[in-house]
PDB file of C-alpha atoms and ligand atoms in Angstrom:
ATOM      1  CA  UNK A 211      78.569 132.268 117.124  1.00 69.00           C
ATOM      2  CA  UNK A 212      81.638 130.040 116.656  1.00 83.00           C
ATOM      3  CA  UNK A 213      81.225 126.452 117.775  1.00 93.00           C
ATOM      4  CA  UNK A 214      83.161 125.550 120.902  1.00 98.00           C
ATOM      5  CA  UNK A 215      84.614 122.083 120.437  1.00 98.00           C
ATOM      6  CA  UNK A 216      86.705 120.350 123.094  1.00 98.00           C
ATOM      7  CA  UNK A 217      88.088 116.829 122.872  1.00 99.00           C
ATOM      8  CA  UNK A 218      89.014 114.893 126.011  1.00 98.00           C
ATOM      9  CA  UNK A 219      91.456 112.266 124.868  1.00 98.00           C
ATOM     10  CA  UNK A 220      94.573 110.187 125.546  1.00 98.00           C
ATOM     11  CA  UNK A 221      97.317 110.207 122.897  1.00 98.00           C
ATOM     12  CA  UNK A 222      97.605 106.482 121.910  1.00 98.00           C
ATOM     13  CA  UNK A 223      93.888 105.711 122.159  1.00 98.00           C
ATOM     14  CA  UNK A 224      92.533 104.053 119.010  1.00 98.00           C
ATOM     15  CA  UNK A 225      89.136 105.373 120.070  1.00 99.00           C
ATOM     16  CA  UNK A 226      90.257 108.955 120.545  1.00 99.00           C
ATOM     17  CA  UNK A 227      92.209 108.814 117.291  1.00 99.00           C
ATOM     18  CA  UNK A 228      88.973 108.051 115.423  1.00 99.00           C
ATOM     19  CA  UNK A 229      87.514 111.323 116.635  1.00 99.00           C
ATOM     20  CA  UNK A 230      90.680 113.264 115.778  1.00 99.00           C
ATOM     21  CA  UNK A 231      90.664 111.852 112.223  1.00 98.00           C
ATOM     22  CA  UNK A 232      86.960 112.632 111.769  1.00 98.00           C
ATOM     23  CA  UNK A 233      87.474 116.222 112.978  1.00 98.00           C
ATOM     24  CA  UNK A 234      90.471 116.585 110.637  1.00 98.00           C
ATOM     25  CA  UNK A 235      88.434 115.242 107.694  1.00 98.00           C
ATOM     26  CA  UNK A 236      85.798 117.878 108.403  1.00 98.00           C
ATOM     27  CA  UNK A 237      88.297 120.652 109.067  1.00 97.00           C
ATOM     28  CA  UNK A 238      86.816 121.360 112.498  1.00 97.00           C
ATOM     29  CA  UNK A 239      88.987 123.374 114.906  1.00 97.00           C
ATOM     30  CA  UNK A 240      88.977 122.129 118.471  1.00 98.00           C
ATOM     31  CA  UNK A 241      90.753 122.278 121.776  1.00 98.00           C
ATOM     32  CA  UNK A 242      92.568 119.059 122.665  1.00 98.00           C
ATOM     33  CA  UNK A 243      92.740 118.096 126.355  1.00 98.00           C
ATOM     34  CA  UNK A 244      94.982 115.187 127.305  1.00 98.00           C
ATOM     35  CA  UNK A 245      93.841 112.941 130.157  1.00 98.00           C
ATOM     36  CA  UNK A 246      96.442 111.326 132.400  1.00 98.00           C
ATOM     37  CA  UNK A 247      95.127 107.771 132.180  1.00 97.00           C
ATOM     38  CA  UNK A 248      98.512 106.173 132.927  1.00 96.00           C
ATOM     39  CA  UNK A 249      98.466 107.598 136.447  1.00 95.00           C
ATOM     40  CA  UNK A 250      94.690 107.146 136.678  1.00 94.00           C
ATOM     41  CA  UNK A 251      94.248 110.875 137.274  1.00 96.00           C
ATOM     42  CA  UNK A 252      91.057 111.643 135.424  1.00 98.00           C
ATOM     43  CA  UNK A 253      90.093 115.292 135.232  1.00 98.00           C
ATOM     44  CA  UNK A 254      86.970 116.594 136.930  1.00 98.00           C
ATOM     45  CA  UNK A 255      85.795 117.624 133.472  1.00 98.00           C
ATOM     46  CA  UNK A 256      86.002 114.014 132.217  1.00 98.00           C
ATOM     47  CA  UNK A 257      84.120 112.674 135.247  1.00 98.00           C
ATOM     48  CA  UNK A 258      81.496 115.349 134.790  1.00 98.00           C
ATOM     49  CA  UNK A 259      81.160 114.877 131.018  1.00 98.00           C
ATOM     50  CA  UNK A 260      81.167 111.063 130.977  1.00 98.00           C
ATOM     51  CA  UNK A 261      79.836 110.030 134.398  1.00 98.00           C
ATOM     52  CA  UNK A 262      78.571 106.686 133.079  1.00 98.00           C
ATOM     53  CA  UNK A 263      81.741 105.145 131.631  1.00 98.00           C
ATOM     54  CA  UNK A 264      84.360 107.729 132.756  1.00 98.00           C
ATOM     55  CA  UNK A 265      86.297 106.960 129.553  1.00 98.00           C
ATOM     56  CA  UNK A 266      87.809 109.038 126.793  1.00 98.00           C
ATOM     57  CA  UNK A 267      87.126 110.127 124.115  1.00 99.00           C
ATOM     58  CA  UNK A 268      84.495 112.704 124.944  1.00 99.00           C
ATOM     59  CA  UNK A 269      83.603 115.450 122.519  1.00 99.00           C
ATOM     60  CA  UNK A 270      82.218 118.515 124.244  1.00 98.00           C
ATOM     61  CA  UNK A 271      80.294 120.540 121.679  1.00 98.00           C
ATOM     62  CA  UNK A 272      79.071 123.920 122.920  1.00 98.00           C
ATOM     63  CA  UNK A 273      79.150 122.583 126.487  1.00 98.00           C
ATOM     64  CA  UNK A 274      77.312 119.336 125.729  1.00 98.00           C
ATOM     65  CA  UNK A 275      79.128 115.962 125.885  1.00 98.00           C
ATOM     66  CA  UNK A 276      78.979 113.185 123.328  1.00 99.00           C
ATOM     67  CA  UNK A 277      80.554 109.865 124.390  1.00 99.00           C
ATOM     68  CA  UNK A 278      81.636 106.613 122.699  1.00 98.00           C
ATOM     69  CA  UNK A 279      83.923 106.989 119.699  1.00 99.00           C
ATOM     70  CA  UNK A 280      81.718 105.485 116.989  1.00 98.00           C
ATOM     71  CA  UNK A 281      78.748 107.566 118.176  1.00 98.00           C
ATOM     72  CA  UNK A 282      80.961 110.666 118.214  1.00 99.00           C
ATOM     73  CA  UNK A 283      82.132 110.037 114.621  1.00 98.00           C
ATOM     74  CA  UNK A 284      78.507 109.708 113.485  1.00 98.00           C
ATOM     75  CA  UNK A 285      77.612 112.886 115.369  1.00 98.00           C
ATOM     76  CA  UNK A 286      80.477 114.764 113.700  1.00 98.00           C
ATOM     77  CA  UNK A 287      79.269 113.546 110.311  1.00 98.00           C
ATOM     78  CA  UNK A 288      75.741 114.777 111.008  1.00 98.00           C
ATOM     79  CA  UNK A 289      76.695 118.162 112.463  1.00 98.00           C
ATOM     80  CA  UNK A 290      79.369 119.101 109.918  1.00 98.00           C
ATOM     81  CA  UNK A 291      77.505 117.531 107.027  1.00 95.00           C
ATOM     82  CA  UNK A 292      78.642 119.832 104.230  1.00 91.00           C
ATOM     83  CA  UNK A 293      82.217 118.578 104.096  1.00 91.00           C
ATOM     84  CA  UNK A 294      83.598 115.085 103.375  1.00 93.00           C
ATOM     85  CA  UNK A 295      80.628 112.789 104.161  1.00 97.00           C
ATOM     86  CA  UNK A 296      81.816 109.875 106.296  1.00 98.00           C
ATOM     87  CA  UNK A 297      78.717 107.661 106.258  1.00 98.00           C
ATOM     88  CA  UNK A 298      76.911 106.735 103.043  1.00 97.00           C
ATOM     89  CA  UNK A 299      73.514 108.402 102.492  1.00 96.00           C
ATOM     90  CA  UNK A 300      71.876 105.237 101.123  1.00 97.00           C
ATOM     91  CA  UNK A 301      70.083 103.500 104.061  1.00 98.00           C
ATOM     92  CA  UNK A 302      71.319 100.029 103.135  1.00 98.00           C
ATOM     93  CA  UNK A 303      74.936 101.112 102.667  1.00 98.00           C
ATOM     94  CA  UNK A 304      74.668 103.074 105.920  1.00 98.00           C
ATOM     95  CA  UNK A 305      73.461  99.986 107.778  1.00 98.00           C
ATOM     96  CA  UNK A 306      76.325  97.966 106.284  1.00 98.00           C
ATOM     97  CA  UNK A 307      78.904 100.542 107.391  1.00 98.00           C
ATOM     98  CA  UNK A 308      77.437 100.492 110.927  1.00 98.00           C
ATOM     99  CA  UNK A 309      77.497  96.678 110.924  1.00 98.00           C
ATOM    100  CA  UNK A 310      81.236  96.606 110.174  1.00 98.00           C
ATOM    101  CA  UNK A 311      82.066  99.316 112.706  1.00 98.00           C
ATOM    102  CA  UNK A 312      80.101  97.310 115.271  1.00 98.00           C
ATOM    103  CA  UNK A 313      82.108  94.212 114.271  1.00 98.00           C
ATOM    104  CA  UNK A 314      85.367  96.139 114.752  1.00 98.00           C
ATOM    105  CA  UNK A 315      84.149  97.469 118.107  1.00 98.00           C
ATOM    106  CA  UNK A 316      83.219  94.000 119.347  1.00 98.00           C
ATOM    107  CA  UNK A 317      86.148  92.016 117.977  1.00 98.00           C
ATOM    108  CA  UNK A 318      89.402  93.907 117.454  1.00 98.00           C
ATOM    109  CA  UNK A 319      90.434  95.557 120.700  1.00 98.00           C
ATOM    110  CA  UNK A 320      90.419  92.562 123.040  1.00 98.00           C
ATOM    111  CA  UNK A 321      92.812  90.217 121.136  1.00 98.00           C
ATOM    112  CA  UNK A 322      94.912  93.230 120.111  1.00 98.00           C
ATOM    113  CA  UNK A 323      95.381  94.284 123.729  1.00 98.00           C
ATOM    114  CA  UNK A 324      96.054  90.708 124.823  1.00 97.00           C
ATOM    115  CA  UNK A 325      99.039  90.500 122.445  1.00 97.00           C
ATOM    116  CA  UNK A 326     100.971  93.073 124.513  1.00 97.00           C
ATOM    117  CA  UNK A 327      99.231  93.154 127.857  1.00 96.00           C
ATOM    118  CA  UNK A 328      99.361  89.540 128.997  1.00 94.00           C
ATOM    119  CA  UNK A 329     101.938  86.990 129.993  1.00 93.00           C
ATOM    120  CA  UNK A 330     101.810  83.720 128.090  1.00 93.00           C
ATOM    121  CA  UNK A 331      98.706  84.487 126.038  1.00 94.00           C
ATOM    122  CA  UNK A 332     100.444  86.723 123.490  1.00 93.00           C
ATOM    123  CA  UNK A 333     100.722  84.205 120.636  1.00 94.00           C
ATOM    124  CA  UNK A 334      97.193  82.841 121.071  1.00 95.00           C
ATOM    125  CA  UNK A 335      95.857  86.395 121.015  1.00 97.00           C
ATOM    126  CA  UNK A 336      97.959  87.088 117.924  1.00 97.00           C
ATOM    127  CA  UNK A 337      96.296  84.184 116.098  1.00 97.00           C
ATOM    128  CA  UNK A 338      92.847  85.425 117.050  1.00 97.00           C
ATOM    129  CA  UNK A 339      93.754  88.938 115.927  1.00 98.00           C
ATOM    130  CA  UNK A 340      94.938  87.672 112.527  1.00 98.00           C
ATOM    131  CA  UNK A 341      91.665  85.753 111.992  1.00 98.00           C
ATOM    132  CA  UNK A 342      89.649  88.911 112.614  1.00 98.00           C
ATOM    133  CA  UNK A 343      91.878  90.912 110.270  1.00 98.00           C
ATOM    134  CA  UNK A 344      91.330  88.230 107.604  1.00 98.00           C
ATOM    135  CA  UNK A 345      87.563  88.611 107.921  1.00 98.00           C
ATOM    136  CA  UNK A 346      87.960  92.362 107.492  1.00 98.00           C
ATOM    137  CA  UNK A 347      90.316  91.905 104.545  1.00 98.00           C
ATOM    138  CA  UNK A 348      87.726  89.703 102.857  1.00 98.00           C
ATOM    139  CA  UNK A 349      85.079  92.370 103.384  1.00 98.00           C
ATOM    140  CA  UNK A 350      87.380  94.982 101.868  1.00 98.00           C
ATOM    141  CA  UNK A 351      87.822  92.800  98.779  1.00 98.00           C
ATOM    142  CA  UNK A 352      89.280  94.687  95.829  1.00 98.00           C
ATOM    143  CA  UNK A 353      87.851  98.052  96.872  1.00 98.00           C
ATOM    144  CA  UNK A 354      90.257 100.886  97.757  1.00 98.00           C
ATOM    145  CA  UNK A 355      88.256 101.679 100.908  1.00 98.00           C
ATOM    146  CA  UNK A 356      85.643  99.744 102.887  1.00 98.00           C
ATOM    147  CA  UNK A 357      82.811 101.868 101.540  1.00 97.00           C
ATOM    148  CA  UNK A 358      84.082 101.861  97.953  1.00 97.00           C
ATOM    149  CA  UNK A 359      85.925 104.732  96.343  1.00 97.00           C
ATOM    150  CA  UNK A 360      86.054 107.105  99.292  1.00 97.00           C
ATOM    151  CA  UNK A 361      87.515 107.031 102.795  1.00 98.00           C
ATOM    152  CA  UNK A 362      84.723 106.753 105.368  1.00 98.00           C
ATOM    153  CA  UNK A 363      83.301 105.508 108.655  1.00 98.00           C
ATOM    154  CA  UNK A 364      84.629 101.922 108.552  1.00 99.00           C
ATOM    155  CA  UNK A 365      88.090 103.076 107.413  1.00 99.00           C
ATOM    156  CA  UNK A 366      88.271 105.604 110.255  1.00 99.00           C
ATOM    157  CA  UNK A 367      87.204 102.997 112.802  1.00 98.00           C
ATOM    158  CA  UNK A 368      89.901 100.512 111.819  1.00 99.00           C
ATOM    159  CA  UNK A 369      92.838 102.652 110.683  1.00 99.00           C
ATOM    160  CA  UNK A 370      93.443 103.905 114.227  1.00 99.00           C
ATOM    161  CA  UNK A 371      94.697 100.408 115.067  1.00 98.00           C
ATOM    162  CA  UNK A 372      97.373 100.734 112.384  1.00 98.00           C
ATOM    163  CA  UNK A 373      99.822 102.481 114.748  1.00 98.00           C
ATOM    164  CA  UNK A 374      99.319  99.522 117.142  1.00 98.00           C
ATOM    165  CA  UNK A 375      99.968  96.781 114.544  1.00 98.00           C
ATOM    166  CA  UNK A 376     103.738  96.939 115.095  1.00 98.00           C
ATOM    167  CA  UNK A 377     103.337  96.294 118.836  1.00 98.00           C
ATOM    168  CA  UNK A 378     100.747  93.538 118.331  1.00 98.00           C
ATOM    169  CA  UNK A 379     103.083  91.859 115.815  1.00 98.00           C
ATOM    170  CA  UNK A 380     106.181  92.128 118.003  1.00 97.00           C
ATOM    171  CA  UNK A 381     104.552  90.774 121.149  1.00 96.00           C
ATOM    172  CA  UNK A 382     102.214  88.337 119.367  1.00 96.00           C
ATOM    173  CA  UNK A 383     104.937  87.135 117.013  1.00 95.00           C
ATOM    174  CA  UNK A 384     103.159  87.383 113.649  1.00 97.00           C
ATOM    175  CA  UNK A 385     103.328  89.441 110.477  1.00 97.00           C
ATOM    176  CA  UNK A 386     100.208  91.106 109.132  1.00 98.00           C
ATOM    177  CA  UNK A 387     102.021  91.972 105.900  1.00 97.00           C
ATOM    178  CA  UNK A 388     102.430  88.203 105.320  1.00 98.00           C
ATOM    179  CA  UNK A 389      98.962  87.205 106.580  1.00 98.00           C
ATOM    180  CA  UNK A 390      96.826  90.028 105.190  1.00 98.00           C
ATOM    181  CA  UNK A 391      98.756  91.843 102.433  1.00 98.00           C
ATOM    182  CA  UNK A 392      95.649  93.508 100.966  1.00 98.00           C
ATOM    183  CA  UNK A 393      94.686  94.932 104.325  1.00 98.00           C
ATOM    184  CA  UNK A 394      98.172  96.385 104.771  1.00 98.00           C
ATOM    185  CA  UNK A 395      97.929  97.945 101.290  1.00 98.00           C
ATOM    186  CA  UNK A 396      94.638  99.498 102.398  1.00 98.00           C
ATOM    187  CA  UNK A 397      96.255 100.794 105.616  1.00 98.00           C
ATOM    188  CA  UNK A 398      99.104 102.370 103.645  1.00 98.00           C
ATOM    189  CA  UNK A 399      96.563 103.958 101.289  1.00 98.00           C
ATOM    190  CA  UNK A 400      94.655 105.435 104.247  1.00 98.00           C
ATOM    191  CA  UNK A 401      97.905 106.601 105.874  1.00 98.00           C
ATOM    192  CA  UNK A 402      98.589 108.787 102.833  1.00 98.00           C
ATOM    193  CA  UNK A 403      95.568 110.883 103.684  1.00 98.00           C
ATOM    194  CA  UNK A 404      96.540 114.046 105.522  1.00 98.00           C
ATOM    195  CA  UNK A 405      93.868 113.533 108.198  1.00 98.00           C
ATOM    196  CA  UNK A 406      95.391 110.142 109.050  1.00 98.00           C
ATOM    197  CA  UNK A 407      99.063 110.958 108.476  1.00 98.00           C
ATOM    198  CA  UNK A 408      98.969 113.956 110.781  1.00 98.00           C
ATOM    199  CA  UNK A 409      96.947 112.202 113.455  1.00 98.00           C
ATOM    200  CA  UNK A 410      98.359 108.713 114.018  1.00 98.00           C
ATOM    201  CA  UNK A 411     101.303 108.580 116.442  1.00 98.00           C
ATOM    202  CA  UNK A 412     104.503 106.822 115.436  1.00 98.00           C
ATOM    203  CA  UNK A 413     104.268 103.017 115.820  1.00 98.00           C
ATOM    204  CA  UNK A 414     107.593 102.957 117.703  1.00 98.00           C
ATOM    205  CA  UNK A 415     106.274 105.484 120.209  1.00 98.00           C
ATOM    206  CA  UNK A 416     103.251 103.239 120.778  1.00 98.00           C
ATOM    207  CA  UNK A 417     105.634 100.267 121.170  1.00 98.00           C
ATOM    208  CA  UNK A 418     107.591 102.230 123.810  1.00 98.00           C
ATOM    209  CA  UNK A 419     104.306 102.899 125.597  1.00 98.00           C
ATOM    210  CA  UNK A 420     103.522  99.146 125.622  1.00 98.00           C
ATOM    211  CA  UNK A 421     106.958  98.375 127.081  1.00 98.00           C
ATOM    212  CA  UNK A 422     106.448 100.957 129.833  1.00 97.00           C
ATOM    213  CA  UNK A 423     102.975  99.630 130.602  1.00 97.00           C
ATOM    214  CA  UNK A 424     104.205  96.021 130.763  1.00 97.00           C
ATOM    215  CA  UNK A 425     106.801  97.127 133.312  1.00 96.00           C
ATOM    216  CA  UNK A 426     104.186  99.005 135.269  1.00 95.00           C
ATOM    217  CA  UNK A 427     101.856  95.974 135.309  1.00 95.00           C
ATOM    218  CA  UNK A 428     104.753  93.739 136.421  1.00 95.00           C
ATOM    219  CA  UNK A 429     104.653  91.646 133.237  1.00 94.00           C
ATOM    220  CA  UNK A 430     108.361  92.179 132.435  1.00 86.00           C
TER     221      UNK A 430
HETATM  222  C1  GS8 B 715      85.965 102.738 124.512  1.00 79.01           C
HETATM  223  C2  GS8 B 715      86.757 103.876 125.132  1.00 79.01           C
HETATM  224  C3  GS8 B 715      87.906 103.388 125.994  1.00 79.01           C
HETATM  225  O1  GS8 B 715      88.099 102.187 126.221  1.00 79.01           O
HETATM  226  C4  GS8 B 715      84.735 104.080 122.776  1.00 79.01           C
HETATM  227  O2  GS8 B 715      84.866 105.306 122.960  1.00 79.01           O
HETATM  228  O3  GS8 B 715      84.625 103.593 121.636  1.00 79.01           O
HETATM  229  N1  GS8 B 715      83.849 101.999 123.628  1.00 79.01           N
HETATM  230  C5  GS8 B 715      84.616 103.171 123.994  1.00 79.01           C
HETATM  231  N2  GS8 B 715      88.698 104.360 126.515  1.00 79.01           N
HETATM  232  C6  GS8 B 715      89.790 104.041 127.389  1.00 79.01           C
HETATM  233  C7  GS8 B 715      91.108 104.550 126.822  1.00 79.01           C
HETATM  234  S1  GS8 B 715      91.574 103.793 125.313  1.00 79.01           S
HETATM  235  O4  GS8 B 715      91.780 102.268 125.713  1.00 79.01           O
HETATM  236  C8  GS8 B 715      89.587 104.745 128.720  1.00 79.01           C
HETATM  237  O5  GS8 B 715      89.154 105.878 128.787  1.00 79.01           O
HETATM  238  N3  GS8 B 715      89.934 104.050 129.805  1.00 79.01           N
HETATM  239  C9  GS8 B 715      89.891 104.582 131.109  1.00 79.01           C
HETATM  240  C10 GS8 B 715      89.217 103.662 132.052  1.00 79.01           C
HETATM  241  O6  GS8 B 715      88.670 102.626 131.616  1.00 79.01           O
HETATM  242  O7  GS8 B 715      89.209 103.950 133.233  1.00 79.01           O
END
């Protein structure tokens, strides 16, 4: 029987984008269902499939939900294991990859969001964001990808922020190209991959979304 795969998502979500890239890497066909998070109209399916957090992304595989983007990416890697491994098989390397994804999960989103979603804190948040990117750039070192020669779990977890960099830079008033040139080279390398290229939305579209949201929140 064919697998039934449904993804509950929201187009600019860096978390949902991780799942879309992982599914593209594995060549998995799925049905995409957009949630109307802007108007806070969550579908009954979302509330039923993720009653704990009520957040996207949710992957519904043969009727069963999997929640939390980094857990979903690991699940995808385990279920569709024959194609394009995303996590290393070596236990130590695997633990390292999970450590860095955990770091990204704990550190990146909050200062990133503060650059465009606050009034008066934008520049401070920008500085904090740059420091975190510098730590990640140091971890990347001279390698083409975080795990070495191939695109994997850590790359997927961070590259989905790439389409947000433009907005963070504009509102936070900084330049990542100037501050972290190696990291930007890495991002451009990742963006050449079909799974990433075809998945990430245009940075200007994301910027337009930020402008709309700022208006909606009464910030501008
Ligand atoms: C975060 C998901 C999330 O914040 C993950 O999947 O990695 N740790 C989770 N989803 C947001 C949209 S993206 O900003 C969401 O669903 N928000 C709706 C809400 O909070 O009500």
